Amino acid sequence: MDKCVMTLPVLLLFLGLVVMSQSCLEPASAYRFTGAVCRLTYPAAVVLNEKTTKVIQAAFQHAKYPSISNEKSILFVGKVKYGLANLEIHNLSIGRSEFELIAGEGIEIAISNVSAVFKGTIQYGYGSWLVNVGHSVDFEIDSHIDLGINPKLYCGKGKVAADTSDCYLTFHKLDLLLQGDREPGWLKRLFTNFITFTVKLVIKSQNNVLDYVYLSALIPTEQFLSDGDISMDIGVTSAPVITSNYIESYHKGLAKYNNMTAVINESVFDPSQLTDDRMLYFWISDEVFNPLITAAHQDRCFVLNISGLELTELFKTNLSTPIPEFLSQFLSSEEPVLRVWSVSVPHLWTTPMGTYVRAVAAAELTSGAEDIPGLYFEMVSQTNTCFNILKYSLASDSNVSKKSTHIEYLKEAVEKIGVPKVISKLEPSLTALLDKQGTNLFDLIEPQVVSQDGFVIIQTDFAFPHHLLVEFLRKTLE
């Protein structure tokens, strides 16, 4: 058995969500600096492990292997120089891949009955002062191999790292067939040793390939989430914790905007807040969301313009309050435009009853027709169904009774038209942002969002469909 260095795909699928941080603490000390937690349970690791064979096959078969050369002095023959070129791997198959989570230590992986055919060209020359011979011969190797990887996870250079030094490679079969198989026996024995060494070297070299296959898809940028000048540092605050039931990683979750980085030092995370009934859990603190919301407000992300048919269709919603006459005129006028934006920084908080946002927003109705009065008002949301109008201004509206009626209509319109419209605009944007990070490679099964005091838990099962795996490999290996 020989030692090798090879990063396992199952581990990378989990660690692929991990990027750089500045320092690592013991888990218990790191909790209060932790903005987000990811818990991957044993059933999830089973699903990911099932795809290990596909990734290994793709990594080896698409890799480019360098030429290798060597030389050796042999009695009565002289110095033999030989090199290997054009190495290719064919018919790679993997019999079985098994793993186990070892509490407090790491992961044990056993990949058995790996069969492959290696093809290439051996160029060699040998001779003495009497004779000098040079040849080139094609070769083929039939091999059966077992791999064992026992990585230990630790926090190195501010990121989760895996020590894969406890790793073995066992050859159960290594048959070398030279073209025509007519070479001298001593030469074939020499080449067999050389090929054995080369195959071992090739397998070791796939560490970087496997890293690329996963990390290029799951970490396309240095920040996990980014949109323009807004990004999030999800560097780890501690080394991951491994039990027999799950792997859990702890992340900063710090919003970054205009060279400013948020601070989290009073997080309420505790491991008892999560279970292992579902496959995947994300624990996210309110302290993650609010700095992101602040950055989005300052970056003028909370601005919405609606016009034309989209605007007129909105106000066809049936409300209990009759639509004011001025609004009907406005909607039927030339080029009506509704502009909505955040006036102050929204504030989010979560409770067991749900998630709430307090925000002050302004809305302005304008028209291309000069004789249609414009409308401006500001509102504040107290709860999901309670809105107060703070400011109200309508040109030529001096009738107090009408003003009161208008305000009542606007409050109902904000609740039943405005809020759903804003949500409908946010949802596809957030989905597209997450898809860029690779979340669309998974089929989420019955996801749930559970709100608690100061944090939310997203829990879900998932699948990794074959057609998505194929697309994933196609993109990352181009």
GROMACS .gro file of C-alpha atoms in nm:
model
  478
    1MET     CA    1   0.000   0.000   0.000
    2ASP     CA    2   0.122   0.347  -0.084
    3LYS     CA    3   0.036   0.684   0.061
    4CYS     CA    4  -0.143   0.930  -0.165
    5VAL     CA    5  -0.292   1.278  -0.145
    6MET     CA    6  -0.640   1.295  -0.290
    7THR     CA    7  -0.929   1.521  -0.181
    8LEU     CA    8  -1.253   1.324  -0.166
    9PRO     CA    9  -1.555   1.453  -0.358
   10VAL     CA   10  -1.806   1.396  -0.077
   11LEU     CA   11  -1.604   1.617   0.153
   12LEU     CA   12  -1.558   1.882  -0.114
   13LEU     CA   13  -1.929   1.905  -0.183
   14PHE     CA   14  -1.970   2.013   0.176
   15LEU     CA   15  -1.652   2.216   0.209
   16GLY     CA   16  -1.720   2.380  -0.127
   17LEU     CA   17  -1.936   2.629   0.058
   18VAL     CA   18  -1.638   2.736   0.270
   19VAL     CA   19  -1.410   3.032   0.190
   20MET     CA   20  -1.144   3.231   0.365
   21SER     CA   21  -1.167   3.383   0.712
   22GLN     CA   22  -0.918   3.569   0.928
   23SER     CA   23  -0.896   3.339   1.230
   24CYS     CA   24  -1.039   3.018   1.373
   25LEU     CA   25  -1.153   2.956   1.727
   26GLU     CA   26  -1.274   2.656   1.921
   27PRO     CA   27  -1.641   2.597   1.830
   28ALA     CA   28  -1.784   2.699   2.168
   29SER     CA   29  -1.585   3.023   2.162
   30ALA     CA   30  -1.677   3.092   1.800
   31TYR     CA   31  -2.054   3.071   1.841
   32ARG     CA   32  -2.104   3.437   1.930
   33PHE     CA   33  -1.913   3.545   1.618
   34THR     CA   34  -2.109   3.309   1.393
   35GLY     CA   35  -2.370   3.452   1.162
   36ALA     CA   36  -2.453   3.138   0.966
   37VAL     CA   37  -2.428   2.765   1.028
   38CYS     CA   38  -2.453   2.475   0.786
   39ARG     CA   39  -2.537   2.127   0.913
   40LEU     CA   40  -2.506   1.840   0.667
   41THR     CA   41  -2.655   1.522   0.813
   42TYR     CA   42  -2.564   1.161   0.745
   43PRO     CA   43  -2.847   1.097   0.492
   44ALA     CA   44  -2.726   1.397   0.289
   45ALA     CA   45  -2.372   1.263   0.288
   46VAL     CA   46  -2.510   0.933   0.155
   47VAL     CA   47  -2.668   1.113  -0.142
   48LEU     CA   48  -2.348   1.303  -0.215
   49ASN     CA   49  -2.136   0.991  -0.184
   50GLU     CA   50  -2.351   0.817  -0.445
   51LYS     CA   51  -2.227   1.074  -0.697
   52THR     CA   52  -1.862   1.032  -0.604
   53THR     CA   53  -1.801   0.775  -0.876
   54LYS     CA   54  -1.932   1.007  -1.148
   55VAL     CA   55  -1.704   1.287  -1.037
   56ILE     CA   56  -1.397   1.064  -1.011
   57GLN     CA   57  -1.463   0.921  -1.357
   58ALA     CA   58  -1.504   1.267  -1.509
   59ALA     CA   59  -1.197   1.404  -1.331
   60PHE     CA   60  -0.966   1.126  -1.447
   61GLN     CA   61  -1.098   1.093  -1.801
   62HIS     CA   62  -1.092   1.467  -1.877
   63ALA     CA   63  -0.757   1.538  -1.713
   64LYS     CA   64  -0.444   1.612  -1.915
   65TYR     CA   65  -0.140   1.418  -1.803
   66PRO     CA   66   0.217   1.543  -1.846
   67SER     CA   67   0.494   1.340  -2.009
   68ILE     CA   68   0.724   1.164  -1.762
   69SER     CA   69   1.082   1.045  -1.816
   70ASN     CA   70   1.343   0.847  -1.626
   71GLU     CA   71   1.667   0.655  -1.677
   72LYS     CA   72   1.845   0.356  -1.527
   73SER     CA   73   2.178   0.179  -1.572
   74ILE     CA   74   2.154  -0.196  -1.635
   75LEU     CA   75   2.443  -0.444  -1.640
   76PHE     CA   76   2.548  -0.552  -1.990
   77VAL     CA   77   2.297  -0.312  -2.146
   78GLY     CA   78   2.412   0.027  -2.032
   79LYS     CA   79   2.204   0.330  -1.952
   80VAL     CA   80   1.833   0.298  -2.039
   81LYS     CA   81   1.645   0.622  -2.093
   82TYR     CA   82   1.270   0.599  -2.116
   83GLY     CA   83   0.970   0.826  -2.113
   84LEU     CA   84   0.592   0.802  -2.113
   85ALA     CA   85   0.371   1.026  -2.328
   86ASN     CA   86   0.012   1.055  -2.454
   87LEU     CA   87  -0.131   0.895  -2.140
   88GLU     CA   88  -0.507   0.836  -2.154
   89ILE     CA   89  -0.750   0.655  -1.926
   90HIS     CA   90  -1.029   0.441  -2.070
   91ASN     CA   91  -1.314   0.226  -1.935
   92LEU     CA   92  -1.284   0.363  -1.583
   93SER     CA   93  -1.537   0.208  -1.346
   94ILE     CA   94  -1.577   0.207  -0.970
   95GLY     CA   95  -1.726  -0.090  -0.791
   96ARG     CA   96  -1.821   0.063  -0.458
   97SER     CA   97  -1.771   0.378  -0.252
   98GLU     CA   98  -1.840   0.368   0.121
   99PHE     CA   99  -1.789   0.622   0.397
  100GLU     CA  100  -1.833   0.672   0.769
  101LEU     CA  101  -1.842   0.983   0.988
  102ILE     CA  102  -1.601   0.941   1.278
  103ALA     CA  103  -1.705   1.163   1.570
  104GLY     CA  104  -1.440   1.416   1.666
  105GLU     CA  105  -1.197   1.296   1.400
  106GLY     CA  106  -1.295   1.297   1.035
  107ILE     CA  107  -1.436   1.087   0.755
  108GLU     CA  108  -1.339   0.739   0.642
  109ILE     CA  109  -1.378   0.671   0.271
  110ALA     CA  110  -1.325   0.334   0.102
  111ILE     CA  111  -1.340   0.326  -0.278
  112SER     CA  112  -1.297  -0.030  -0.394
  113ASN     CA  113  -1.264  -0.225  -0.718
  114VAL     CA  114  -1.160   0.066  -0.936
  115SER     CA  115  -1.081  -0.073  -1.279
  116ALA     CA  116  -0.925   0.123  -1.564
  117VAL     CA  117  -0.727   0.081  -1.882
  118PHE     CA  118  -0.428   0.314  -1.922
  119LYS     CA  119  -0.300   0.374  -2.275
  120GLY     CA  120   0.002   0.564  -2.399
  121THR     CA  121   0.339   0.551  -2.566
  122ILE     CA  122   0.674   0.454  -2.418
  123GLN     CA  123   0.984   0.597  -2.583
  124TYR     CA  124   1.312   0.441  -2.480
  125GLY     CA  125   1.672   0.412  -2.577
  126TYR     CA  126   1.956   0.199  -2.445
  127GLY     CA  127   2.303   0.102  -2.541
  128SER     CA  128   2.673   0.093  -2.465
  129TRP     CA  129   2.990   0.191  -2.646
  130LEU     CA  130   2.916  -0.102  -2.883
  131VAL     CA  131   2.550  -0.040  -2.969
  132ASN     CA  132   2.290   0.236  -2.929
  133VAL     CA  133   1.922   0.149  -2.981
  134GLY     CA  134   1.614   0.377  -2.979
  135HIS     CA  135   1.251   0.265  -2.988
  136SER     CA  136   0.895   0.383  -2.942
  137VAL     CA  137   0.621   0.138  -2.844
  138ASP     CA  138   0.256   0.178  -2.758
  139PHE     CA  139   0.137   0.018  -2.437
  140GLU     CA  140  -0.183  -0.072  -2.255
  141ILE     CA  141  -0.233  -0.144  -1.885
  142ASP     CA  142  -0.525  -0.323  -1.727
  143SER     CA  143  -0.554  -0.233  -1.357
  144HIS     CA  144  -0.770  -0.295  -1.052
  145ILE     CA  145  -0.716  -0.055  -0.761
  146ASP     CA  146  -0.856   0.018  -0.413
  147LEU     CA  147  -0.843   0.363  -0.257
  148GLY     CA  148  -0.871   0.445   0.112
  149ILE     CA  149  -0.895   0.806   0.233
  150ASN     CA  150  -0.923   0.910   0.596
  151PRO     CA  151  -0.918   1.290   0.594
  152LYS     CA  152  -0.900   1.490   0.915
  153LEU     CA  153  -1.069   1.830   0.904
  154TYR     CA  154  -0.903   2.130   1.060
  155CYS     CA  155  -0.895   2.509   1.036
  156GLY     CA  156  -0.589   2.606   0.835
  157LYS     CA  157  -0.502   2.953   0.710
  158GLY     CA  158  -0.850   3.074   0.794
  159LYS     CA  159  -1.040   2.808   0.602
  160VAL     CA  160  -1.155   2.452   0.649
  161ALA     CA  161  -0.882   2.221   0.526
  162ALA     CA  162  -0.847   1.845   0.502
  163ASP     CA  163  -0.536   1.652   0.604
  164THR     CA  164  -0.541   1.357   0.361
  165SER     CA  165  -0.202   1.213   0.455
  166ASP     CA  166  -0.382   0.908   0.594
  167CYS     CA  167  -0.458   0.771   0.250
  168TYR     CA  168  -0.364   0.448   0.077
  169LEU     CA  169  -0.358   0.310  -0.276
  170THR     CA  170  -0.359  -0.067  -0.336
  171PHE     CA  171  -0.303  -0.238  -0.673
  172HIS     CA  172  -0.476  -0.577  -0.703
  173LYS     CA  173  -0.395  -0.604  -1.073
  174LEU     CA  174  -0.151  -0.430  -1.302
  175ASP     CA  175  -0.099  -0.605  -1.635
  176LEU     CA  176   0.122  -0.434  -1.890
  177LEU     CA  177   0.080  -0.517  -2.258
  178LEU     CA  178   0.338  -0.373  -2.496
  179GLN     CA  179   0.254  -0.346  -2.864
  180GLY     CA  180   0.322  -0.693  -3.008
  181ASP     CA  181   0.452  -0.797  -2.663
  182ARG     CA  182   0.786  -0.901  -2.812
  183GLU     CA  183   1.021  -0.688  -2.605
  184PRO     CA  184   1.292  -0.853  -2.387
  185GLY     CA  185   1.175  -0.972  -2.046
  186TRP     CA  186   1.410  -0.741  -1.859
  187LEU     CA  187   1.267  -0.443  -2.051
  188LYS     CA  188   0.910  -0.537  -1.971
  189ARG     CA  189   0.995  -0.574  -1.602
  190LEU     CA  190   1.162  -0.233  -1.607
  191PHE     CA  191   0.864  -0.074  -1.777
  192THR     CA  192   0.622  -0.245  -1.537
  193ASN     CA  193   0.798  -0.080  -1.243
  194PHE     CA  194   0.805   0.251  -1.425
  195ILE     CA  195   0.437   0.229  -1.521
  196THR     CA  196   0.342   0.136  -1.165
  197PHE     CA  197   0.517   0.446  -1.039
  198THR     CA  198   0.358   0.659  -1.312
  199VAL     CA  199   0.003   0.538  -1.245
  200LYS     CA  200   0.047   0.615  -0.876
  201LEU     CA  201   0.172   0.962  -0.965
  202VAL     CA  202  -0.122   1.019  -1.198
  203ILE     CA  203  -0.374   0.929  -0.928
  204LYS     CA  204  -0.201   1.157  -0.681
  205SER     CA  205  -0.214   1.440  -0.934
  206GLN     CA  206  -0.595   1.435  -0.941
  207ASN     CA  207  -0.616   1.626  -0.613
  208ASN     CA  208  -0.620   1.958  -0.800
  209VAL     CA  209  -0.857   1.825  -1.065
  210LEU     CA  210  -1.115   1.716  -0.809
  211ASP     CA  211  -1.077   2.046  -0.627
  212TYR     CA  212  -1.147   2.227  -0.953
  213VAL     CA  213  -1.449   2.013  -1.043
  214TYR     CA  214  -1.632   2.104  -0.725
  215LEU     CA  215  -1.493   2.437  -0.620
  216SER     CA  216  -1.526   2.599  -0.964
  217ALA     CA  217  -1.898   2.530  -0.951
  218LEU     CA  218  -1.966   2.602  -0.587
  219ILE     CA  219  -1.726   2.895  -0.540
  220PRO     CA  220  -1.728   3.091  -0.865
  221THR     CA  221  -1.610   3.401  -0.674
  222GLU     CA  222  -1.427   3.468  -0.350
  223GLN     CA  223  -1.752   3.560  -0.177
  224PHE     CA  224  -2.036   3.312  -0.171
  225LEU     CA  225  -2.294   3.582  -0.232
  226SER     CA  226  -2.222   3.894  -0.432
  227ASP     CA  227  -2.422   4.149  -0.624
  228GLY     CA  228  -2.237   4.448  -0.761
  229ASP     CA  229  -2.058   4.624  -0.479
  230ILE     CA  230  -2.237   4.420  -0.212
  231SER     CA  231  -2.084   4.092  -0.100
  232MET     CA  232  -2.079   3.860   0.197
  233ASP     CA  233  -1.779   3.710   0.372
  234ILE     CA  234  -1.878   3.361   0.486
  235GLY     CA  235  -1.532   3.265   0.603
  236VAL     CA  236  -1.533   3.010   0.881
  237THR     CA  237  -1.508   3.108   1.246
  238SER     CA  238  -1.410   2.760   1.361
  239ALA     CA  239  -1.310   2.418   1.236
  240PRO     CA  240  -1.613   2.202   1.155
  241VAL     CA  241  -1.761   1.969   1.413
  242ILE     CA  242  -1.811   1.606   1.314
  243THR     CA  243  -2.039   1.363   1.493
  244SER     CA  244  -2.163   1.024   1.379
  245ASN     CA  245  -2.481   1.197   1.254
  246TYR     CA  246  -2.368   1.521   1.092
  247ILE     CA  247  -2.094   1.762   0.984
  248GLU     CA  248  -2.144   2.121   1.098
  249SER     CA  249  -1.957   2.431   0.982
  250TYR     CA  250  -1.963   2.784   1.129
  251HIS     CA  251  -1.944   3.095   0.913
  252LYS     CA  252  -1.906   3.469   0.965
  253GLY     CA  253  -2.190   3.593   0.746
  254LEU     CA  254  -2.051   3.947   0.728
  255ALA     CA  255  -2.190   4.193   0.475
  256LYS     CA  256  -1.929   4.401   0.290
  257TYR     CA  257  -2.003   4.726   0.110
  258ASN     CA  258  -1.789   5.027   0.015
  259ASN     CA  259  -1.486   4.894   0.205
  260MET     CA  260  -1.699   4.854   0.517
  261THR     CA  261  -1.754   4.515   0.683
  262ALA     CA  262  -2.027   4.432   0.932
  263VAL     CA  263  -1.946   4.298   1.279
  264ILE     CA  264  -2.114   4.007   1.456
  265ASN     CA  265  -2.014   3.944   1.817
  266GLU     CA  266  -2.341   3.869   1.997
  267SER     CA  267  -2.479   3.577   1.798
  268VAL     CA  268  -2.733   3.358   1.978
  269PHE     CA  269  -2.638   3.032   1.804
  270ASP     CA  270  -2.639   2.709   2.000
  271PRO     CA  271  -2.608   2.358   1.847
  272SER     CA  272  -2.922   2.246   2.031
  273GLN     CA  273  -3.125   2.475   1.803
  274LEU     CA  274  -3.072   2.230   1.514
  275THR     CA  275  -3.172   1.865   1.478
  276ASP     CA  276  -3.066   1.594   1.234
  277ASP     CA  277  -3.410   1.487   1.107
  278ARG     CA  278  -3.361   1.655   0.767
  279MET     CA  279  -3.069   1.631   0.527
  280LEU     CA  280  -2.951   1.993   0.525
  281TYR     CA  281  -2.990   2.285   0.767
  282PHE     CA  282  -2.895   2.650   0.741
  283TRP     CA  283  -2.908   2.860   1.056
  284ILE     CA  284  -2.899   3.235   0.981
  285SER     CA  285  -2.891   3.518   1.233
  286ASP     CA  286  -3.082   3.845   1.205
  287GLU     CA  287  -2.736   4.001   1.235
  288VAL     CA  288  -2.661   3.864   0.887
  289PHE     CA  289  -2.973   4.003   0.723
  290ASN     CA  290  -2.980   4.354   0.866
  291PRO     CA  291  -2.633   4.466   0.746
  292LEU     CA  292  -2.720   4.326   0.402
  293ILE     CA  293  -3.043   4.525   0.403
  294THR     CA  294  -2.851   4.836   0.506
  295ALA     CA  295  -2.604   4.789   0.222
  296ALA     CA  296  -2.886   4.731  -0.027
  297HIS     CA  297  -3.058   5.052   0.087
  298GLN     CA  298  -2.739   5.254   0.054
  299ASP     CA  299  -2.676   5.102  -0.289
  300ARG     CA  300  -3.028   5.211  -0.395
  301CYS     CA  301  -3.137   4.854  -0.460
  302PHE     CA  302  -3.480   4.918  -0.310
  303VAL     CA  303  -3.610   5.122  -0.600
  304LEU     CA  304  -3.897   5.004  -0.820
  305ASN     CA  305  -4.044   5.172  -1.127
  306ILE     CA  306  -4.371   5.046  -1.276
  307SER     CA  307  -4.541   5.189  -1.581
  308GLY     CA  308  -4.770   5.113  -1.874
  309LEU     CA  309  -4.987   4.804  -1.881
  310GLU     CA  310  -4.810   4.650  -1.583
  311LEU     CA  311  -4.920   4.946  -1.372
  312THR     CA  312  -5.281   4.959  -1.489
  313GLU     CA  313  -5.321   4.582  -1.437
  314LEU     CA  314  -5.205   4.619  -1.077
  315PHE     CA  315  -5.493   4.845  -0.985
  316LYS     CA  316  -5.755   4.609  -1.124
  317THR     CA  317  -5.727   4.420  -0.794
  318ASN     CA  318  -6.058   4.433  -0.608
  319LEU     CA  319  -6.033   4.628  -0.283
  320SER     CA  320  -6.297   4.707  -0.023
  321THR     CA  321  -6.228   5.081  -0.061
  322PRO     CA  322  -6.340   5.237  -0.393
  323ILE     CA  323  -6.060   5.363  -0.615
  324PRO     CA  324  -6.033   5.745  -0.590
  325GLU     CA  325  -6.134   5.947  -0.894
  326PHE     CA  326  -5.793   6.111  -0.927
  327LEU     CA  327  -5.628   5.767  -0.944
  328SER     CA  328  -5.862   5.651  -1.220
  329GLN     CA  329  -5.771   5.963  -1.417
  330PHE     CA  330  -5.405   5.900  -1.350
  331LEU     CA  331  -5.416   5.539  -1.473
  332SER     CA  332  -5.593   5.637  -1.794
  333SER     CA  333  -5.360   5.930  -1.864
  334GLU     CA  334  -5.057   5.939  -2.091
  335GLU     CA  335  -4.748   5.753  -1.964
  336PRO     CA  336  -4.841   5.697  -1.598
  337VAL     CA  337  -4.544   5.597  -1.379
  338LEU     CA  338  -4.528   5.469  -1.022
  339ARG     CA  339  -4.193   5.497  -0.846
  340VAL     CA  340  -4.136   5.335  -0.505
  341TRP     CA  341  -3.819   5.349  -0.294
  342SER     CA  342  -3.697   5.306   0.063
  343VAL     CA  343  -3.668   5.631   0.257
  344SER     CA  344  -3.474   5.492   0.552
  345VAL     CA  345  -3.292   5.168   0.628
  346PRO     CA  346  -3.542   4.883   0.681
  347HIS     CA  347  -3.506   4.677   0.996
  348LEU     CA  348  -3.575   4.303   1.015
  349TRP     CA  349  -3.643   4.087   1.317
  350THR     CA  350  -3.764   3.731   1.362
  351THR     CA  351  -3.979   3.570   1.630
  352PRO     CA  352  -4.151   3.231   1.662
  353MET     CA  353  -4.456   3.405   1.510
  354GLY     CA  354  -4.272   3.497   1.191
  355THR     CA  355  -4.034   3.747   1.032
  356TYR     CA  356  -4.113   4.119   1.041
  357VAL     CA  357  -3.968   4.418   0.860
  358ARG     CA  358  -4.015   4.777   0.969
  359ALA     CA  359  -3.958   5.007   0.675
  360VAL     CA  360  -4.038   5.360   0.565
  361ALA     CA  361  -4.102   5.377   0.192
  362ALA     CA  362  -4.212   5.650  -0.043
  363ALA     CA  363  -4.431   5.626  -0.350
  364GLU     CA  364  -4.470   5.881  -0.624
  365LEU     CA  365  -4.727   5.880  -0.904
  366THR     CA  366  -4.652   6.096  -1.204
  367SER     CA  367  -4.796   6.132  -1.551
  368GLY     CA  368  -4.697   6.278  -1.885
  369ALA     CA  369  -5.024   6.475  -1.887
  370GLU     CA  370  -4.981   6.816  -1.726
  371ASP     CA  371  -5.343   6.841  -1.607
  372ILE     CA  372  -5.322   6.520  -1.402
  373PRO     CA  373  -5.216   6.592  -1.041
  374GLY     CA  374  -4.916   6.404  -0.901
  375LEU     CA  375  -4.928   6.206  -0.578
  376TYR     CA  376  -4.655   6.154  -0.320
  377PHE     CA  377  -4.684   5.965   0.007
  378GLU     CA  378  -4.465   5.795   0.264
  379MET     CA  379  -4.568   5.491   0.463
  380VAL     CA  380  -4.427   5.282   0.748
  381SER     CA  381  -4.489   4.913   0.798
  382GLN     CA  382  -4.555   4.807   1.155
  383THR     CA  383  -4.649   4.445   1.083
  384ASN     CA  384  -4.727   4.243   0.773
  385THR     CA  385  -5.082   4.383   0.765
  386CYS     CA  386  -5.047   4.719   0.938
  387PHE     CA  387  -4.933   5.026   0.743
  388ASN     CA  388  -4.944   5.391   0.840
  389ILE     CA  389  -4.928   5.683   0.598
  390LEU     CA  390  -4.674   5.932   0.734
  391LYS     CA  391  -4.688   6.192   0.458
  392TYR     CA  392  -4.945   6.256   0.189
  393SER     CA  393  -4.936   6.513  -0.085
  394LEU     CA  394  -5.175   6.542  -0.381
  395ALA     CA  395  -5.180   6.853  -0.597
  396SER     CA  396  -5.515   7.037  -0.582
  397ASP     CA  397  -5.648   6.806  -0.307
  398SER     CA  398  -5.782   7.046  -0.043
  399ASN     CA  399  -6.089   6.848   0.061
  400VAL     CA  400  -6.018   6.700   0.403
  401SER     CA  401  -6.284   6.427   0.372
  402LYS     CA  402  -6.144   6.316   0.037
  403LYS     CA  403  -5.793   6.313   0.179
  404SER     CA  404  -5.903   6.077   0.456
  405THR     CA  405  -6.069   5.847   0.202
  406HIS     CA  406  -5.764   5.853  -0.017
  407ILE     CA  407  -5.539   5.755   0.272
  408GLU     CA  408  -5.761   5.461   0.363
  409TYR     CA  409  -5.750   5.342   0.005
  410LEU     CA  410  -5.372   5.379  -0.013
  411LYS     CA  411  -5.324   5.178   0.307
  412GLU     CA  412  -5.528   4.891   0.168
  413ALA     CA  413  -5.358   4.917  -0.171
  414VAL     CA  414  -5.013   4.897  -0.012
  415GLU     CA  415  -5.109   4.582   0.179
  416LYS     CA  416  -5.290   4.395  -0.099
  417ILE     CA  417  -5.117   4.530  -0.411
  418GLY     CA  418  -4.784   4.688  -0.317
  419VAL     CA  419  -4.635   4.428  -0.083
  420PRO     CA  420  -4.716   4.127  -0.308
  421LYS     CA  421  -4.572   4.315  -0.607
  422VAL     CA  422  -4.246   4.393  -0.428
  423ILE     CA  423  -4.214   4.030  -0.317
  424SER     CA  424  -4.278   3.910  -0.673
  425LYS     CA  425  -3.986   4.127  -0.788
  426LEU     CA  426  -3.751   4.013  -0.511
  427GLU     CA  427  -3.807   3.639  -0.542
  428PRO     CA  428  -3.671   3.585  -0.897
  429SER     CA  429  -3.375   3.815  -0.829
  430LEU     CA  430  -3.276   3.620  -0.517
  431THR     CA  431  -3.328   3.290  -0.697
  432ALA     CA  432  -3.106   3.399  -0.987
  433LEU     CA  433  -2.836   3.511  -0.742
  434LEU     CA  434  -2.838   3.175  -0.564
  435ASP     CA  435  -2.845   2.982  -0.891
  436LYS     CA  436  -2.520   3.152  -0.992
  437GLN     CA  437  -2.363   2.987  -0.688
  438GLY     CA  438  -2.476   2.637  -0.793
  439THR     CA  439  -2.789   2.585  -0.581
  440ASN     CA  440  -2.983   2.497  -0.896
  441LEU     CA  441  -2.775   2.179  -0.919
  442PHE     CA  442  -2.985   2.034  -0.640
  443ASP     CA  443  -3.353   1.944  -0.627
  444LEU     CA  444  -3.479   2.078  -0.295
  445ILE     CA  445  -3.744   1.856  -0.138
  446GLU     CA  446  -4.003   2.010   0.096
  447PRO     CA  447  -3.792   2.305   0.216
  448GLN     CA  448  -3.913   2.477   0.531
  449VAL     CA  449  -3.829   2.809   0.693
  450VAL     CA  450  -3.865   2.812   1.071
  451SER     CA  451  -3.837   3.150   1.244
  452GLN     CA  452  -3.721   3.185   1.604
  453ASP     CA  453  -3.609   3.467   1.830
  454GLY     CA  454  -3.327   3.637   1.641
  455PHE     CA  455  -3.267   3.374   1.373
  456VAL     CA  456  -3.425   3.156   1.107
  457ILE     CA  457  -3.363   2.793   1.021
  458ILE     CA  458  -3.391   2.668   0.664
  459GLN     CA  459  -3.425   2.291   0.657
  460THR     CA  460  -3.465   2.070   0.355
  461ASP     CA  461  -3.400   1.736   0.194
  462PHE     CA  462  -3.247   1.730  -0.152
  463ALA     CA  463  -3.155   1.517  -0.450
  464PHE     CA  464  -2.876   1.548  -0.705
  465PRO     CA  465  -3.044   1.445  -1.033
  466HIS     CA  466  -2.831   1.280  -1.298
  467HIS     CA  467  -2.914   1.533  -1.570
  468LEU     CA  468  -2.803   1.818  -1.344
  469LEU     CA  469  -2.483   1.631  -1.258
  470VAL     CA  470  -2.408   1.591  -1.628
  471GLU     CA  471  -2.464   1.962  -1.689
  472PHE     CA  472  -2.253   2.048  -1.386
  473LEU     CA  473  -1.962   1.836  -1.510
  474ARG     CA  474  -1.995   1.971  -1.863
  475LYS     CA  475  -1.962   2.330  -1.747
  476THR     CA  476  -1.681   2.278  -1.497
  477LEU     CA  477  -1.469   2.065  -1.728
  478GLU     CA  478  -1.494   2.289  -2.035
   0.00000   0.00000   0.00000
